[in-house]
Structure formats: C-alpha cells, structure tokens
C-alpha cells in the first residue's frame, strides 16, 4: 500500500472497501519498524455500537450529505435488456 508507506510514523490506515477484489499489499517494514497500523472498518459492526437516536441523527446528516458532498454523477443508464452491456461498462470504468 503506497498510501500507508507515505504516511508518517505511528499512522493508522483504515480500509473500508475492496471493490477491486485484489489482495491488499503492505510493506512489512512499515508495520514493524515504523509503528504503522492497518485496520479494517465494517459499517455493520460499527452501527451495532450506536443507539437508535444516534443512528437517526447520523442518517439525517448522511441524507443531507448525499445531496452535496457525497453526491455522484450517473455515467450511464441501461435497461434490463442491456444489463450485460452495463456490467461490462462498469467493470471497464469503475473507480476502485
């Protein structure tokens, strides 16, 4: 992981997605000699630690962000008849 290698001594990198399906490669010297940490984040487990009121507040904030900072542009729409074409387009253009 080039990102972890570029981070300062004692840093922690949280991995939260694996869309590429490729294994994560990390330099062992970053972990052993530079005190860096690589951890995973699973939203389902995180949500189990929150109260219902905390989740409601978080959901409201997230809904607002989906219209601004977390918005996305749809690059292509396909009908169910053209689903294979859509999947091929996605695989060739995904951002992972």
Coordinates of C-alpha atoms in Angstrom, one line a residue:
X1 CA 0.0 0.0 0.0
X2 CA 1.7 3.1 -1.2
X3 CA -0.6 5.3 0.9
X4 CA 0.5 3.6 4.2
X5 CA 4.1 3.8 3.1
X6 CA 3.8 7.6 2.6
X7 CA 2.1 8.2 5.9
X8 CA 4.1 9.3 8.9
X9 CA 5.4 7.0 11.7
X10 CA 2.7 5.8 14.0
X11 CA -0.1 6.3 11.5
X12 CA -3.2 4.1 11.1
X13 CA -4.8 3.3 7.8
X14 CA -8.4 2.1 7.9
X15 CA -9.5 0.0 4.9
X16 CA -13.3 0.1 4.3
X17 CA -13.8 -1.3 0.8
X18 CA -12.5 -3.9 -1.6
X19 CA -14.2 -3.3 -4.9
X20 CA -11.2 -4.2 -6.9
X21 CA -11.1 -7.7 -5.4
X22 CA -7.3 -7.6 -5.4
X23 CA -5.4 -8.5 -2.3
X24 CA -4.0 -5.7 -0.1
X25 CA -0.2 -5.5 -0.3
X26 CA 1.6 -3.8 2.6
X27 CA 5.3 -3.4 3.3
X28 CA 6.1 -5.3 6.4
X29 CA 8.8 -2.7 7.5
X30 CA 6.1 0.0 7.7
X31 CA 4.2 -2.2 10.3
X32 CA 7.2 -3.4 12.3
X33 CA 9.8 -0.6 12.2
X34 CA 7.6 2.4 11.7
X35 CA 4.7 1.6 14.1
X36 CA 2.1 1.9 11.4
X37 CA -1.2 0.1 11.7
X38 CA -3.6 -1.3 9.1
X39 CA -7.2 -2.0 10.2
X40 CA -10.5 -2.8 8.6
X41 CA -13.8 -1.0 9.1
X42 CA -17.1 -2.8 8.7
X43 CA -20.1 -0.4 8.9
X44 CA -22.5 -3.1 10.1
X45 CA -20.4 -3.7 13.2
X46 CA -19.9 0.0 13.8
X47 CA -23.7 0.6 13.7
X48 CA -24.2 -2.1 16.4
X49 CA -22.4 0.1 18.8
X50 CA -24.7 3.1 18.3
X51 CA -28.0 3.9 19.9
X52 CA -31.2 4.2 17.9
X53 CA -31.1 8.0 18.4
X54 CA -27.5 8.2 17.3
X55 CA -28.3 6.3 14.2
X56 CA -31.3 8.5 13.4
X57 CA -29.1 11.6 13.8
X58 CA -26.4 10.1 11.7
X59 CA -28.9 9.0 9.0
X60 CA -30.3 12.6 8.8
X61 CA -26.8 14.0 8.4
X62 CA -25.9 11.4 5.8
X63 CA -29.1 12.2 3.8
X64 CA -28.1 15.8 3.6
X65 CA -24.6 15.0 2.5
X66 CA -25.9 12.7 -0.3
X67 CA -27.2 15.9 -2.0
X68 CA -23.9 17.8 -1.6
X69 CA -20.5 16.4 -0.6
X70 CA -21.4 12.7 -1.3
X71 CA -23.4 13.2 -4.5
X72 CA -22.5 11.2 -7.5
X73 CA -22.9 11.5 -11.3
X74 CA -24.6 8.7 -13.1
X75 CA -22.4 8.0 -16.1
X76 CA -24.7 5.6 -17.9
X77 CA -28.2 4.1 -17.6
X78 CA -29.1 0.7 -19.2
X79 CA -32.3 -1.2 -19.4
X80 CA -32.6 -4.8 -18.0
X81 CA -32.4 -6.0 -21.6
X82 CA -28.9 -4.5 -21.8
X83 CA -27.7 -5.5 -18.4
X84 CA -24.6 -7.3 -19.7
X85 CA -23.5 -4.2 -21.6
X86 CA -24.0 -2.2 -18.3
X87 CA -21.9 -4.6 -16.3
X88 CA -19.1 -4.5 -18.9
X89 CA -19.2 -0.7 -18.9
X90 CA -19.0 -0.7 -15.1
X91 CA -16.1 -3.1 -15.0
X92 CA -14.1 -1.1 -17.5
X93 CA -14.8 2.3 -15.8
X94 CA -15.1 1.6 -12.1
X95 CA -13.2 3.9 -9.8
X96 CA -11.8 1.3 -7.4

